[in-house]
Amino acid sequence: MTAAINPALTQTHAGHHHDLKVRQMDFALNDIPEFWYDNDPFKTLLLSALSGGFPAGEHFFIHSIRHFQDQIKDPELRQAVRAFIGQEAHHSKEHEVLNDLMIKHGYSIDRIDRNVAFAMKWYKTYLSPARQLAHTAAVEHFTALMAEEYLFNSNELDKMDARLAPLWAWHAIEETEHKAVAFDVYKATVNNEWIRLSQMAICTVMFLGFSTYDFITLMRESGRQGDVKMWAKGINYYWGTKGIFRKMIPSYFKYYRKDFHPWQHNSQSMVDKLKAKYLGDKA
Ligand SMILES: [Fe+2]
Ligand SMILES: [Fe+2]
């Protein structure tokens, strides 16, 4: 299934304009080295912890947006929602392959998956549909930041195993393509600032807490947890003065502005470059 929308419209900040394409990928991942990212346990297990949460998390995103699908009047946004659902479903499918390979290396990625599934079930039961959608919009801000301000910069993809770099490039590209969909659906339906902002604050605490816990657990499972030098290097890489995550903080806080819109940050030229490099005829 392919849903394409006029690419020129992605340059606007107005709202319901998206350039989305659902790509069915089939990455040849039969085996990968244990530390597939720069031969570095810290970097590899950090992204592996995130990957462990994708299937259950992305399943929830689809659920939360489907609840509002019938209320959307704008035909372009309706089409974008269908493409969003298609893209997220394919992400989970491919990440499950990576997750299974990491389980074979002895990591409890299945535990992460179960825990996220439990949390999402709790969300579905106890949170209002408005809060569920606000959660999705918040996490989509995180995934867009991870794509545009991490994976798109500083040649990080080049440091990965050549079989896995296209998986992360493809996921990052599509997260950028659909970064405004949940936000625009939220604005077109719920449009409550208190819920949007408070849910981002809750989501941030939970996301950082659980990701850190999962990451530390995977580090313990690697048997490298006693390597002080590696910890110092890794922490500096992400949180030091020039650290990747530290540099994201100003962009993270933009979400709290009243006039925030995901398309205020435009990384189209980088997306085009990576599409040409990693997606070939599926660009
Ligand atoms: Fe995704
Ligand atoms: Fe997404």
PDB file of N, CA and C and ligand atoms in Angstrom, residues 54 57-58 61 84 87-92 95 140 143 170-172 174-175 178, ligand 1:
ATOM      1  N   PHE A  54       9.301  -0.668  21.115  1.00  0.00           N
ATOM      2  CA  PHE A  54       8.595  -0.205  19.907  1.00  0.00           C
ATOM      3  C   PHE A  54       7.322  -1.009  19.576  1.00  0.00           C
ATOM      4  N   GLY A  57       4.552  -0.213  21.983  1.00  0.00           N
ATOM      5  CA  GLY A  57       4.325   1.239  21.957  1.00  0.00           C
ATOM      6  C   GLY A  57       3.639   1.669  20.674  1.00  0.00           C
ATOM      7  N   GLU A  58       4.138   1.175  19.546  1.00  0.00           N
ATOM      8  CA  GLU A  58       3.573   1.576  18.252  1.00  0.00           C
ATOM      9  C   GLU A  58       2.164   1.014  18.066  1.00  0.00           C
ATOM     10  N   PHE A  61       0.042   3.495  19.755  1.00  0.00           N
ATOM     11  CA  PHE A  61      -0.126   4.743  18.969  1.00  0.00           C
ATOM     12  C   PHE A  61      -1.283   4.574  17.975  1.00  0.00           C
ATOM     13  N   PHE A  84       0.016   6.880   8.501  1.00  0.00           N
ATOM     14  CA  PHE A  84       0.645   6.783   9.831  1.00  0.00           C
ATOM     15  C   PHE A  84       0.470   5.370  10.382  1.00  0.00           C
ATOM     16  N   GLN A  87       2.637   2.931   8.428  1.00  0.00           N
ATOM     17  CA  GLN A  87       4.072   3.062   8.735  1.00  0.00           C
ATOM     18  C   GLN A  87       4.387   2.446  10.100  1.00  0.00           C
ATOM     19  N   GLU A  88       3.596   2.796  11.124  1.00  0.00           N
ATOM     20  CA  GLU A  88       3.904   2.292  12.472  1.00  0.00           C
ATOM     21  C   GLU A  88       3.793   0.768  12.538  1.00  0.00           C
ATOM     22  N   ALA A  89       2.812   0.208  11.820  1.00  0.00           N
ATOM     23  CA  ALA A  89       2.651  -1.254  11.837  1.00  0.00           C
ATOM     24  C   ALA A  89       3.892  -1.931  11.241  1.00  0.00           C
ATOM     25  N   HIS A  90       4.433  -1.335  10.173  1.00  0.00           N
ATOM     26  CA  HIS A  90       5.628  -1.927   9.555  1.00  0.00           C
ATOM     27  C   HIS A  90       6.866  -1.763  10.436  1.00  0.00           C
ATOM     28  N   HIS A  91       6.952  -0.650  11.160  1.00  0.00           N
ATOM     29  CA  HIS A  91       8.111  -0.466  12.054  1.00  0.00           C
ATOM     30  C   HIS A  91       8.183  -1.613  13.059  1.00  0.00           C
ATOM     31  N   SER A  92       7.021  -1.888  13.672  1.00  0.00           N
ATOM     32  CA  SER A  92       6.998  -2.945  14.696  1.00  0.00           C
ATOM     33  C   SER A  92       7.458  -4.273  14.115  1.00  0.00           C
ATOM     34  N   HIS A  95      11.230  -4.245  13.674  1.00  0.00           N
ATOM     35  CA  HIS A  95      11.963  -4.192  14.950  1.00  0.00           C
ATOM     36  C   HIS A  95      11.841  -5.500  15.721  1.00  0.00           C
ATOM     37  N   GLU A 140       5.624  10.944  19.907  1.00  0.00           N
ATOM     38  CA  GLU A 140       6.011  11.268  18.527  1.00  0.00           C
ATOM     39  C   GLU A 140       6.994  12.449  18.504  1.00  0.00           C
ATOM     40  N   THR A 143      10.257  10.743  19.251  1.00  0.00           N
ATOM     41  CA  THR A 143      10.804   9.980  18.119  1.00  0.00           C
ATOM     42  C   THR A 143      11.309  10.922  17.025  1.00  0.00           C
ATOM     43  N   TRP A 170      15.504   4.051   7.807  1.00  0.00           N
ATOM     44  CA  TRP A 170      14.110   3.972   7.336  1.00  0.00           C
ATOM     45  C   TRP A 170      13.144   4.401   8.435  1.00  0.00           C
ATOM     46  N   HIS A 171      13.347   3.886   9.652  1.00  0.00           N
ATOM     47  CA  HIS A 171      12.443   4.236  10.757  1.00  0.00           C
ATOM     48  C   HIS A 171      12.532   5.740  11.059  1.00  0.00           C
ATOM     49  N   ALA A 172      13.757   6.261  11.074  1.00  0.00           N
ATOM     50  CA  ALA A 172      13.935   7.697  11.372  1.00  0.00           C
ATOM     51  C   ALA A 172      13.288   8.559  10.285  1.00  0.00           C
ATOM     52  N   GLU A 174      10.736   7.786   8.332  1.00  0.00           N
ATOM     53  CA  GLU A 174       9.267   7.740   8.425  1.00  0.00           C
ATOM     54  C   GLU A 174       8.751   8.443   9.677  1.00  0.00           C
ATOM     55  N   GLU A 175       9.523   8.385  10.770  1.00  0.00           N
ATOM     56  CA  GLU A 175       9.109   9.143  11.967  1.00  0.00           C
ATOM     57  C   GLU A 175       9.072  10.635  11.644  1.00  0.00           C
ATOM     58  N   HIS A 178       5.956  11.444   9.377  1.00  0.00           N
ATOM     59  CA  HIS A 178       4.633  11.473  10.026  1.00  0.00           C
ATOM     60  C   HIS A 178       4.645  12.179  11.385  1.00  0.00           C
TER      61      HIS A 178
HETATM   62 FE    FE B   1       7.677   4.100  14.461  1.00  0.00          FE
END
